[in-house]
Amino acid sequence: MLRSAVEQAERDEVELPFVEQLKAMGWEHIHGPDLDADERAYDSDVLLTKRLSAALRRLNRLPGNGSSWMSHGEAEQAVDTLRRAARTVATESLLKANGAATALLLRGTPMSGPGDQDYLVQYLDWEWEGLSDTEILQRNRFLVVDQYRVLRADGKHSVLDLVLFVNGIPVAVVECKNPHSRNAIGDAVRDLRRYAGDPLGDDGRTSGSRTGSEIVGGVPELFASAQLLIAASGKTAALGTISSSEEHYAAWRSVEPDYADERALRAELEATKVLRGDAGLTGQHKLIAATLRPRNLLNIIRHYVFELPVKTKTGEPPVTVKAICRHQQYRAVEKIVRKLRTGRKRGESGAEDDERGGVIWHTQGSGKSLTMSFLARRLHMSRDPELNRFTLLVVTDRVQLQRQLSAAVRVSGSTIRIAHSQPDVEGMLRRAGKPGGRAVIFAMIQKYLGRVPGLVGETDGDERDFEAELRRAQDRIAAGEDPQEVAAPTPDEATTEEVRRRFTECSTETRVLVLVDEAHRSHTSVLHACLRDSVPNAARIGFTGTPIMKGKLTDTGRIFGLEPGNTFLDSYRMEEAEKDKVVVPVRYEGRTGRAVIEAKEGMDATFEDLIAAVREEDRDKARKGTRPTSRDVAESFPMIRAKAVDMLAHYVRGPLTGGFKAQVAAVSRRAAVHYRDALREARADLLARVRREFGPEAREELRRKKPEEYTQDEVLLLRAWHFQEVLRRMDFVPVISEGDERKSGLWREWTDPRSQEEHVERFLEPFPELPPDNPWVVEHPPATDPQPGGAIGLNPWSDELPGAPVEKPPIAFLIVKSMLLTGFDAPIEQVLYLDRPIQDAELLQAVARVNRPARLKREGRVVDYYGVLDNLAVTLAAYRGDPPVLDGLRSLASEVPGMAGAAHQLRRFLQKLGTGGLDGPGRMAHTMLALHDPHERAEYDRLLGAFLDAMERVLPHEAALELLPHARRWTQLQQRLRTHYRDEPGGIYSMRGYGRKVRALIADHLVLPEIAQAIAPVSILDPDFDEIVGRMDMRESAAEQVQALRYHLQERTEGDDRPVYRTLSEELQKVLDDFEGRWADIKRELGPLIERARQAEQADPALSDLTPMERRLFAKVCDQLTAHPAFDLPDQEVLRTLTVNLSCLISAHVSSAAWAQQETSLDDLQVGIWTLLKENRIRPREGGLRQLTDLSNSLAGYAQHHAAAFRSEGRGH
């Protein structure tokens, strides 16, 4: 088979190297066309039944003598059980079918065997721990098949690049893409989803809409047992599952713990001739080595893949997805397991303390909860009794964090127990490590200890005076105290001894593993003393996402243990997480100086604000009495209102444009409630300004300006008008703890735990609907602006508890003092407005609230209204001399050089083309034609994407606005390229991959008449096609006709079976070969081809009364009879009558209830078609009726593939 250059690159640079590395690890390889026919029962079977049957008889043996108890028939029965589970994709979702098949792989299936005894049939041998690679390969058979053909329901074949089988069961599917393509991994992911019969919602490729790349057909039954899906491009590879969208596929960057470092892997690949010469180590090499080595593949399938419920909307059940580990999670868990196996227990070989522990330092937002889930599954599902009998004790210090972790660990399948009191946890621990004690216990032991120095919660967190704490800390540091000890004081020995006596010894077993969350906290030493008395022989692992102060490493090592060189058991730092896109970078910007009364002028002005609402005689008394404190200033409503106006303006110009949300950290609970009222007032004022100042005339005047000339206030009015529907409906909600006011009912709506839970859920939901990117095409119906609402003054009261409104408004802002600043996972939150003192570890945790990734979220923002980030040497005093900590906090201005650098690279790329730039007559078209090489277009897309991403991070900074003219021209070129070469799905240009701030500033430019009229329509059927192409110069016009006709024919050959389109495709290719580079000749020859293609769209008068589906069926029957030499083609009227009868028969079958419920329904349809063909005298000239059976089977498959269309037309008969 002839291959295109792109296909050959995929084969040579991706697929074959992938196979070679698998073979070097012990995999058998068979080229798909060379696969023996007897390997599977039939061409559409996804199981290699011959291998599976042999494996079943080999694996399932009688205890004692080791002989197989399965006969050939019993093995076939087990094969059929797995096949039936896979076939449920016809009536159930792929996820459900996959769950059923996975359960069979993991747990087996019961079956009656010799002597009518019940046996558990195992499909895979899970005994791999402690075995050599050779022994593992003897127990299970690992096979990779490239170019694997599977017959689809429509009678056509899907050819998959690589399918990986274990014992004849497909467990992994690999899609390979040309490493030079524009979005190789994304294209591979979309093809995998289409093969699985579950295309992504934004794929854009349908059978009637081609992109120029091959449109793949679904074979979902193959994916029913698939556990790993891999998108590969040679340079890199990404891992996902059947439910993963593109953003959930992840590269595998670690080689530990299987290799000491990358050099060790490289040495192995060179020794096996996988790497030769100066070839570099790639992401594809690392993923294969780490996940597809036979022992690792079994390990991952068994322990690191599970179904995970994901909450999407309040009041609706969670959506289930299939999750798989990321490289840092697998690495950390395997290191823990290795340490549990090899570390000395307390008292063993002279060990004074347990040496099986360590610290897992993974930056916040990198999936710590799931890491614990994978660890629980890895231990409790292990076949090794040394591991599967462990009791896990998870210690947290916050209710919400415990709830989050327990929900995540629950999906591991382990038994979950939650202790609510000290007697609870002591009772549970008495069974720890003993028979029947295997479980995961959650406990907040710190809460049982009372007030301990250094313990978070020793005073009511929401009643703390942060300004006073900061002032005292600075005074102590100035007096010479250690900043780390000031930030995290170590409880003295007397306190520790007093507290530890409150816990009794519960279990002396060694199969107890204590997991301490937030292990950086100073109270960990007290906790350690208690746990050492309670479970003295337990192993201990500390998890933290917050850097541990260097001065505290000694304590950390004493409690958990450190590796040689005082290193952690596993580390995953911020820069790694950002590179992996596990988190987004966080940038900060300052908006005001600290509201501290230092100068008399500022003090007097602020004080007058504070007492403005007080009676005159009381103001006089106040002036003569005590001056205001910093907290008084921060709580004053006039100051809060001024900041709220600025916050809302910042939010509307930035995060709201992307559909993201915000959090405010206030200095007190009272200030949090004030902020709600102030933000609602600011919203009402802004909408009133829009109505008053931004009418049709003002909008039209602004539209005539270039976006780079907009003032900040004009941007604000434009965005507020653009998003006014969302702005009008949104709410601003405090989440604060109860205090002394609880008896009066003050702030009850904001302190009630049930209300808080509901508010948080609503905050996590996306906005119901965002307007189009282009603000100038938006139309807003008349609406009433919301009233500010709520009391405004020094002592605002809360709203009443709500009844049951018809529609609850979306919550855009959560306003807190201390709650939700740590351990709160909110990907939709992009900005934290900081208006309170905060320092050291608490500051680092608060900043991480905005680093969770979300679609189109390029960065998180921390906006400082208190001056916290003005001097990091003060607010992060405990981390002085730790550059990685400080590097994680960079200002917004630090992004500007990166944006400028990306623009420079893009200019250099265009200069190398030698087209003279984009300005001037014909320059845009000249550059477009110069980029005919798809590799160069992919590089241009990469460079433009990097620039626009940088611009999205910087906007609305004026430095980004200065580059807008270039952004418009470069994006216009991309639009021309994508449309001309049909690189975009459907041939239609889309900016959906770029941030909404960039899109809002560029979208209007791309639809201007002078821009739109220069771009030819995608389709040759468009009435304006000839006119627009006729205005172009000769070369551009001919090139446009070539691309348009090629696209049209590719689109039609996928969805229409008539030979005319294949003939036209062949003639087009001949013209291009015969007249290469001679554009005038090509243009002359193309005219008649385009006309014939248009004529083919016109219905045959003899078939005009047929429905569209009947015409397609007519073409299918004609094509099948013409292509088969055993049949004569009847006259048109016979074929027309046969087609109508076939359509009625098919419509009746696919509309019946039996079609979706019975496996025999397709067989019944095949029999019905066979009978109808015979009755209409459609018979082969010779050779019996086998050819008639093949024809009826092919037509039945075609009907099954288009069942929905036949059902739709059938209802119209």
Coordinates of C-alpha atoms in Angstrom, one line a residue, residues 286-681:
K286 CA 10.4 7.4 29.0
L287 CA 6.7 6.6 28.9
I288 CA 7.2 3.3 27.3
A289 CA 10.0 2.3 29.7
A290 CA 8.0 3.3 32.8
T291 CA 4.4 2.2 31.9
L292 CA 4.7 -0.6 29.3
R293 CA 7.5 -2.8 30.8
P294 CA 5.4 -5.9 31.5
R295 CA 5.7 -5.8 35.3
N296 CA 4.9 -2.1 35.4
L297 CA 1.9 -2.5 33.0
L298 CA 0.4 -5.2 35.3
N299 CA 1.1 -3.0 38.3
I300 CA -0.6 0.1 36.7
I301 CA -3.6 -1.8 35.5
R302 CA -4.2 -3.3 38.9
H303 CA -3.4 -0.4 41.2
Y304 CA -3.3 2.9 39.3
V305 CA -6.5 3.0 37.3
F306 CA -9.9 3.4 38.8
E307 CA -13.2 5.1 38.2
L308 CA -13.6 8.5 39.9
P309 CA -16.8 10.4 40.5
V310 CA -16.5 14.1 39.5
K311 CA -19.1 16.7 40.7
T312 CA -20.3 18.9 37.9
K313 CA -23.4 20.7 39.1
T314 CA -25.3 21.2 42.4
G315 CA -28.2 18.8 42.7
E316 CA -27.0 16.5 40.0
P317 CA -25.2 13.2 40.4
P318 CA -21.5 13.2 39.8
V319 CA -20.1 12.2 36.4
T320 CA -17.9 9.1 36.5
V321 CA -14.5 9.3 34.7
K322 CA -11.7 6.7 34.5
A323 CA -8.6 8.1 36.1
I324 CA -5.0 7.0 35.7
C325 CA -1.9 8.0 37.7
R326 CA 0.5 10.7 36.6
H327 CA 4.2 10.1 36.7
Q328 CA 4.9 11.8 40.1
Q329 CA 2.1 9.9 41.8
Y330 CA 3.3 6.5 40.5
R331 CA 6.9 7.4 41.5
A332 CA 6.0 8.5 45.0
V333 CA 3.8 5.5 45.7
E334 CA 6.4 3.0 44.4
K335 CA 9.1 4.7 46.5
I336 CA 6.9 4.3 49.6
V337 CA 6.3 0.6 48.8
R338 CA 10.0 0.0 48.3
K339 CA 10.7 1.7 51.6
L340 CA 8.1 -0.4 53.4
R341 CA 9.8 -3.5 52.0
T342 CA 13.4 -2.6 52.6
G343 CA 13.4 -0.2 55.6
R344 CA 14.2 -1.6 59.0
K345 CA 11.4 -1.8 61.5
R346 CA 11.9 -0.5 65.0
G347 CA 14.1 -2.8 67.0
E348 CA 15.1 -4.8 63.9
S349 CA 18.8 -5.2 63.4
G350 CA 19.5 -2.5 66.0
A351 CA 17.2 0.2 64.6
E352 CA 16.2 2.5 67.4
D353 CA 13.3 3.9 65.4
D354 CA 11.2 2.8 62.4
E355 CA 13.2 3.4 59.2
R356 CA 10.4 2.7 56.7
G357 CA 9.1 6.3 56.4
G358 CA 9.9 9.6 54.7
V359 CA 8.5 12.8 53.4
I360 CA 6.6 13.2 50.1
W361 CA 7.0 16.9 49.1
H362 CA 4.6 17.5 46.2
T363 CA 3.7 21.1 45.3
Q364 CA 0.2 22.2 46.1
G365 CA -2.3 21.3 43.4
S366 CA -0.4 18.3 42.1
G367 CA -2.8 15.6 43.1
K368 CA -1.9 14.7 46.7
S369 CA -5.3 13.3 47.5
L370 CA -5.2 10.9 44.5
T371 CA -1.6 9.9 45.5
M372 CA -3.0 8.7 48.8
S373 CA -5.8 6.9 47.0
F374 CA -3.3 5.1 44.7
L375 CA -1.2 4.2 47.8
A376 CA -4.2 2.6 49.5
R377 CA -5.1 0.7 46.4
R378 CA -1.4 -0.3 45.8
L379 CA -1.2 -1.8 49.3
H380 CA -4.7 -3.3 49.8
M381 CA -5.0 -4.9 46.3
S382 CA -1.5 -6.3 46.3
R383 CA -1.1 -10.0 46.2
D384 CA 1.8 -9.7 48.7
P385 CA 0.5 -10.4 52.3
E386 CA 3.3 -8.2 53.6
L387 CA 1.6 -5.2 51.9
N388 CA -2.1 -6.0 51.8
R389 CA -2.6 -6.3 55.5
F390 CA -1.5 -2.8 56.3
T391 CA -3.8 -0.4 58.3
L392 CA -3.5 3.1 57.1
L393 CA -4.0 6.0 59.5
V394 CA -4.5 9.3 57.7
V395 CA -4.1 12.3 60.0
T396 CA -5.4 15.7 58.9
D397 CA -6.1 18.9 60.8
R398 CA -9.1 20.3 59.0
V399 CA -12.7 19.0 58.6
Q400 CA -12.9 20.0 54.9
L401 CA -9.5 18.5 54.1
Q402 CA -10.5 15.2 55.8
R403 CA -13.7 15.2 53.8
Q404 CA -11.8 15.8 50.6
L405 CA -9.2 13.1 51.3
S406 CA -11.7 10.5 52.4
A407 CA -13.8 11.0 49.3
A408 CA -10.7 10.6 47.1
V409 CA -9.4 7.5 49.0
R410 CA -12.9 5.9 49.0
V411 CA -12.6 5.2 45.2
S412 CA -9.5 3.1 45.9
G413 CA -11.9 0.3 47.0
S414 CA -10.4 0.2 50.5
T415 CA -12.6 0.1 53.6
I416 CA -12.9 3.7 55.0
R417 CA -13.4 4.5 58.7
I418 CA -13.7 8.0 60.0
A419 CA -13.0 8.7 63.7
H420 CA -15.0 11.5 65.2
S421 CA -13.5 11.4 68.7
Q422 CA -10.4 10.2 70.6
P423 CA -12.3 7.0 71.8
D424 CA -13.2 6.4 68.2
V425 CA -9.7 6.5 66.9
E426 CA -8.3 4.5 69.8
G427 CA -10.9 1.8 69.3
M428 CA -10.1 1.6 65.6
L429 CA -6.3 1.5 66.2
R430 CA -6.6 -1.5 68.5
R431 CA -7.3 -3.6 65.4
A432 CA -4.6 -1.9 63.4
G433 CA -2.2 -4.3 61.6
K434 CA -4.1 -7.3 62.9
P435 CA -6.3 -9.8 61.0
G436 CA -9.5 -7.9 60.0
G437 CA -7.9 -4.6 60.6
R438 CA -7.1 -3.7 56.9
A439 CA -8.7 -0.3 56.4
V440 CA -8.0 3.4 55.9
I441 CA -8.7 5.3 59.1
F442 CA -9.2 9.1 59.0
A443 CA -8.7 11.1 62.2
M444 CA -8.1 14.7 63.2
I445 CA -6.0 13.7 66.2
Q446 CA -4.8 17.3 66.7
K447 CA -8.4 18.3 67.6
Y448 CA -8.4 15.9 70.5
L449 CA -5.2 17.4 72.1
G450 CA -6.6 20.7 73.3
R451 CA -4.5 23.9 73.1
V452 CA -0.9 23.2 72.3
P453 CA 1.7 25.9 71.5
G454 CA 2.3 26.0 67.8
L455 CA -0.9 24.1 67.0
V456 CA -3.1 25.6 64.4
G457 CA -6.4 26.1 66.1
E458 CA -5.0 26.7 69.5
T459 CA -7.1 29.9 69.3
D460 CA -10.2 30.5 67.2
G461 CA -8.7 31.0 63.7
D462 CA -11.3 33.5 62.6
E463 CA -10.9 35.6 65.8
R464 CA -7.2 36.1 65.4
D465 CA -5.8 39.6 65.0
F466 CA -3.5 39.1 62.0
E467 CA -2.0 42.6 62.1
A468 CA -1.1 42.2 65.8
E469 CA 0.5 38.7 65.0
L470 CA 2.5 40.2 62.1
R471 CA 3.7 43.1 64.3
R472 CA 4.8 40.8 67.1
A473 CA 6.6 38.4 64.7
Q474 CA 8.5 41.3 63.2
D475 CA 9.4 42.6 66.6
R476 CA 10.7 39.2 67.7
I477 CA 12.8 38.8 64.5
A478 CA 14.2 42.3 64.9
A479 CA 15.2 41.3 68.4
G480 CA 17.3 38.5 67.0
E481 CA 15.0 35.5 67.2
D482 CA 15.1 32.8 64.5
P483 CA 12.5 33.7 61.9
Q484 CA 11.7 30.0 61.4
E485 CA 11.1 29.5 65.2
V486 CA 8.9 32.6 65.2
A487 CA 6.9 31.4 62.3
A488 CA 6.5 27.8 63.6
P489 CA 7.4 27.5 67.3
T490 CA 8.4 24.1 68.5
P491 CA 6.4 23.0 71.6
D492 CA 8.7 22.6 74.6
E493 CA 9.4 19.1 76.1
A494 CA 7.2 19.7 79.1
T495 CA 4.2 20.5 76.9
T496 CA 4.9 17.5 74.7
E497 CA 5.2 15.1 77.6
E498 CA 1.9 16.4 79.1
V499 CA 0.0 16.0 75.8
R500 CA 1.4 12.6 75.0
R501 CA 0.0 11.1 78.2
R502 CA -3.5 11.7 76.8
F503 CA -3.1 8.8 74.4
T504 CA -2.7 5.2 75.3
E505 CA -1.0 2.3 73.5
C506 CA -3.4 0.8 71.0
S507 CA -1.4 -1.5 68.7
T508 CA 2.2 -2.7 68.6
E509 CA 1.8 -4.2 65.1
T510 CA 4.3 -3.3 62.4
R511 CA 1.7 -3.3 59.6
V512 CA 0.5 0.1 60.4
L513 CA 1.3 3.1 58.2
V514 CA 0.6 6.6 59.4
L515 CA 0.1 9.3 56.8
V516 CA 0.4 12.8 58.2
D517 CA -1.0 15.5 55.9
E518 CA 0.4 19.0 56.0
A519 CA 3.6 17.6 57.6
H520 CA 5.3 21.0 57.5
R521 CA 3.3 22.2 60.5
S522 CA 5.1 22.7 63.8
H523 CA 2.6 20.7 65.7
T524 CA 3.8 17.6 63.9
S525 CA 6.4 16.9 66.7
V526 CA 3.6 16.8 69.3
L527 CA 1.6 14.6 67.1
H528 CA 4.5 12.3 66.6
A529 CA 4.9 11.9 70.3
C530 CA 1.3 10.9 70.7
L531 CA 1.4 8.4 67.8
R532 CA 4.7 6.9 68.9
D533 CA 3.0 6.0 72.2
S534 CA -0.3 4.9 70.5
V535 CA 1.2 2.9 67.5
P536 CA 4.9 2.6 68.5
N537 CA 5.9 0.3 65.6
A538 CA 4.1 2.1 62.8
A539 CA 5.8 3.4 59.7
R540 CA 5.3 7.1 59.1
I541 CA 5.0 9.1 55.9
G542 CA 4.6 12.9 55.9
F543 CA 2.8 14.6 53.0
T544 CA 3.2 18.3 52.3
G545 CA 2.8 20.7 49.5
T546 CA 4.3 23.6 51.4
P547 CA 8.1 23.9 51.6
I548 CA 9.5 22.8 54.9
M549 CA 11.8 25.4 56.5
K550 CA 15.4 24.4 56.3
G551 CA 15.8 24.9 60.0
K552 CA 13.1 22.3 60.6
L553 CA 14.7 19.5 58.6
T554 CA 16.2 18.0 61.8
D555 CA 12.8 17.6 63.4
T556 CA 11.4 16.3 60.1
G557 CA 14.1 13.7 59.8
R558 CA 13.6 12.6 63.4
I559 CA 9.8 12.2 62.9
F560 CA 9.6 10.7 59.3
G561 CA 13.2 10.1 58.2
L562 CA 15.2 11.7 55.5
E563 CA 17.1 10.2 52.6
P564 CA 20.9 10.5 52.3
G565 CA 21.9 14.1 51.9
N566 CA 18.9 15.2 54.0
T567 CA 16.6 14.9 51.0
F568 CA 13.0 13.9 50.8
L569 CA 11.7 10.5 49.8
D570 CA 10.1 12.1 46.8
S571 CA 9.9 15.8 45.6
Y572 CA 7.8 17.4 42.9
R573 CA 8.6 21.1 42.7
M574 CA 6.6 24.0 41.3
E575 CA 8.7 24.3 38.1
E576 CA 8.1 20.6 37.3
A577 CA 4.3 20.9 38.0
E578 CA 4.1 24.0 35.8
K579 CA 6.0 22.2 33.0
D580 CA 3.6 19.2 33.3
K581 CA 0.6 21.7 33.3
V582 CA -0.4 20.1 36.6
V583 CA -0.6 23.7 37.9
V584 CA -0.6 27.0 36.2
P585 CA 1.9 29.7 37.1
V586 CA 0.9 32.3 39.7
R587 CA 1.7 36.0 39.3
Y588 CA 1.1 38.8 41.7
E589 CA 0.4 42.5 41.3
G590 CA 0.1 45.2 43.9
R591 CA -2.9 47.6 43.8
T592 CA -2.4 49.8 46.9
G593 CA 0.1 50.3 49.7
R594 CA -0.5 49.0 53.2
A595 CA -3.4 50.7 55.1
V596 CA -1.2 51.4 58.1
I597 CA -1.5 54.7 59.9
E598 CA 2.0 56.1 59.7
A599 CA 1.8 59.6 58.5
K600 CA -0.4 62.0 60.5
E601 CA -2.1 63.2 57.3
G602 CA -3.0 59.7 56.3
M603 CA -4.0 58.8 59.8
D604 CA -6.3 61.7 60.2
A605 CA -8.0 61.1 56.8
T606 CA -8.5 57.5 57.5
F607 CA -9.8 58.2 61.0
E608 CA -12.3 60.7 59.7
D609 CA -13.6 57.9 57.3
L610 CA -14.0 55.6 60.3
I611 CA -16.1 58.0 62.3
A612 CA -18.1 59.6 59.4
A613 CA -21.3 57.7 60.3
V614 CA -21.1 58.6 64.0
R615 CA -23.0 61.5 65.6
E616 CA -21.1 64.8 65.8
E617 CA -20.8 64.8 69.5
D618 CA -19.5 61.3 69.5
R619 CA -17.0 62.2 66.8
D620 CA -15.6 64.9 69.0
K621 CA -15.2 62.5 71.8
A622 CA -13.5 60.0 69.5
R623 CA -11.1 62.6 68.2
K624 CA -10.0 63.2 71.8
G625 CA -9.7 59.6 72.7
T626 CA -8.0 56.5 71.3
R627 CA -6.7 56.6 67.7
P628 CA -7.7 53.8 65.3
T629 CA -5.8 50.6 64.9
S630 CA -4.8 49.1 61.6
R631 CA -7.6 46.6 61.9
D632 CA -10.1 49.5 62.4
V633 CA -8.8 51.0 59.2
A634 CA -9.1 47.8 57.3
E635 CA -12.6 47.2 58.6
S636 CA -13.8 50.7 57.7
F637 CA -16.6 50.6 55.1
P638 CA -15.4 53.6 53.1
M639 CA -12.0 52.0 52.6
I640 CA -13.5 48.6 51.8
R641 CA -15.9 50.2 49.3
A642 CA -13.0 51.9 47.6
K643 CA -11.1 48.6 47.3
A644 CA -14.3 46.8 46.2
V645 CA -14.7 49.2 43.3
D646 CA -11.2 48.5 42.2
M647 CA -11.5 44.8 42.7
L648 CA -14.6 44.6 40.6
A649 CA -13.0 46.6 37.9
H650 CA -9.9 44.4 37.9
Y651 CA -12.2 41.3 37.8
V652 CA -14.4 42.5 35.0
R653 CA -11.3 43.5 32.8
G654 CA -9.6 40.2 33.4
P655 CA -10.9 36.9 35.1
L656 CA -14.5 37.4 34.1
T657 CA -13.6 37.6 30.5
G658 CA -12.4 34.0 30.7
G659 CA -15.4 32.8 32.8
F660 CA -13.3 32.5 35.9
K661 CA -14.1 33.4 39.5
A662 CA -12.5 35.1 42.5
Q663 CA -11.8 34.9 46.2
V664 CA -11.3 37.7 48.7
A665 CA -9.3 37.3 51.9
A666 CA -10.4 40.0 54.4
V667 CA -8.9 41.0 57.7
S668 CA -11.9 40.0 59.8
R669 CA -15.3 38.3 59.6
R670 CA -16.9 41.8 59.8
A671 CA -14.8 43.0 56.9
A672 CA -15.8 39.9 54.9
V673 CA -19.5 40.8 55.3
H674 CA -18.7 44.4 54.5
Y675 CA -17.1 43.3 51.3
R676 CA -20.3 41.5 50.2
D677 CA -22.2 44.8 50.5
A678 CA -19.5 46.9 49.0
L679 CA -19.1 44.6 45.9
R680 CA -22.9 44.6 45.3
E681 CA -22.8 48.4 45.5

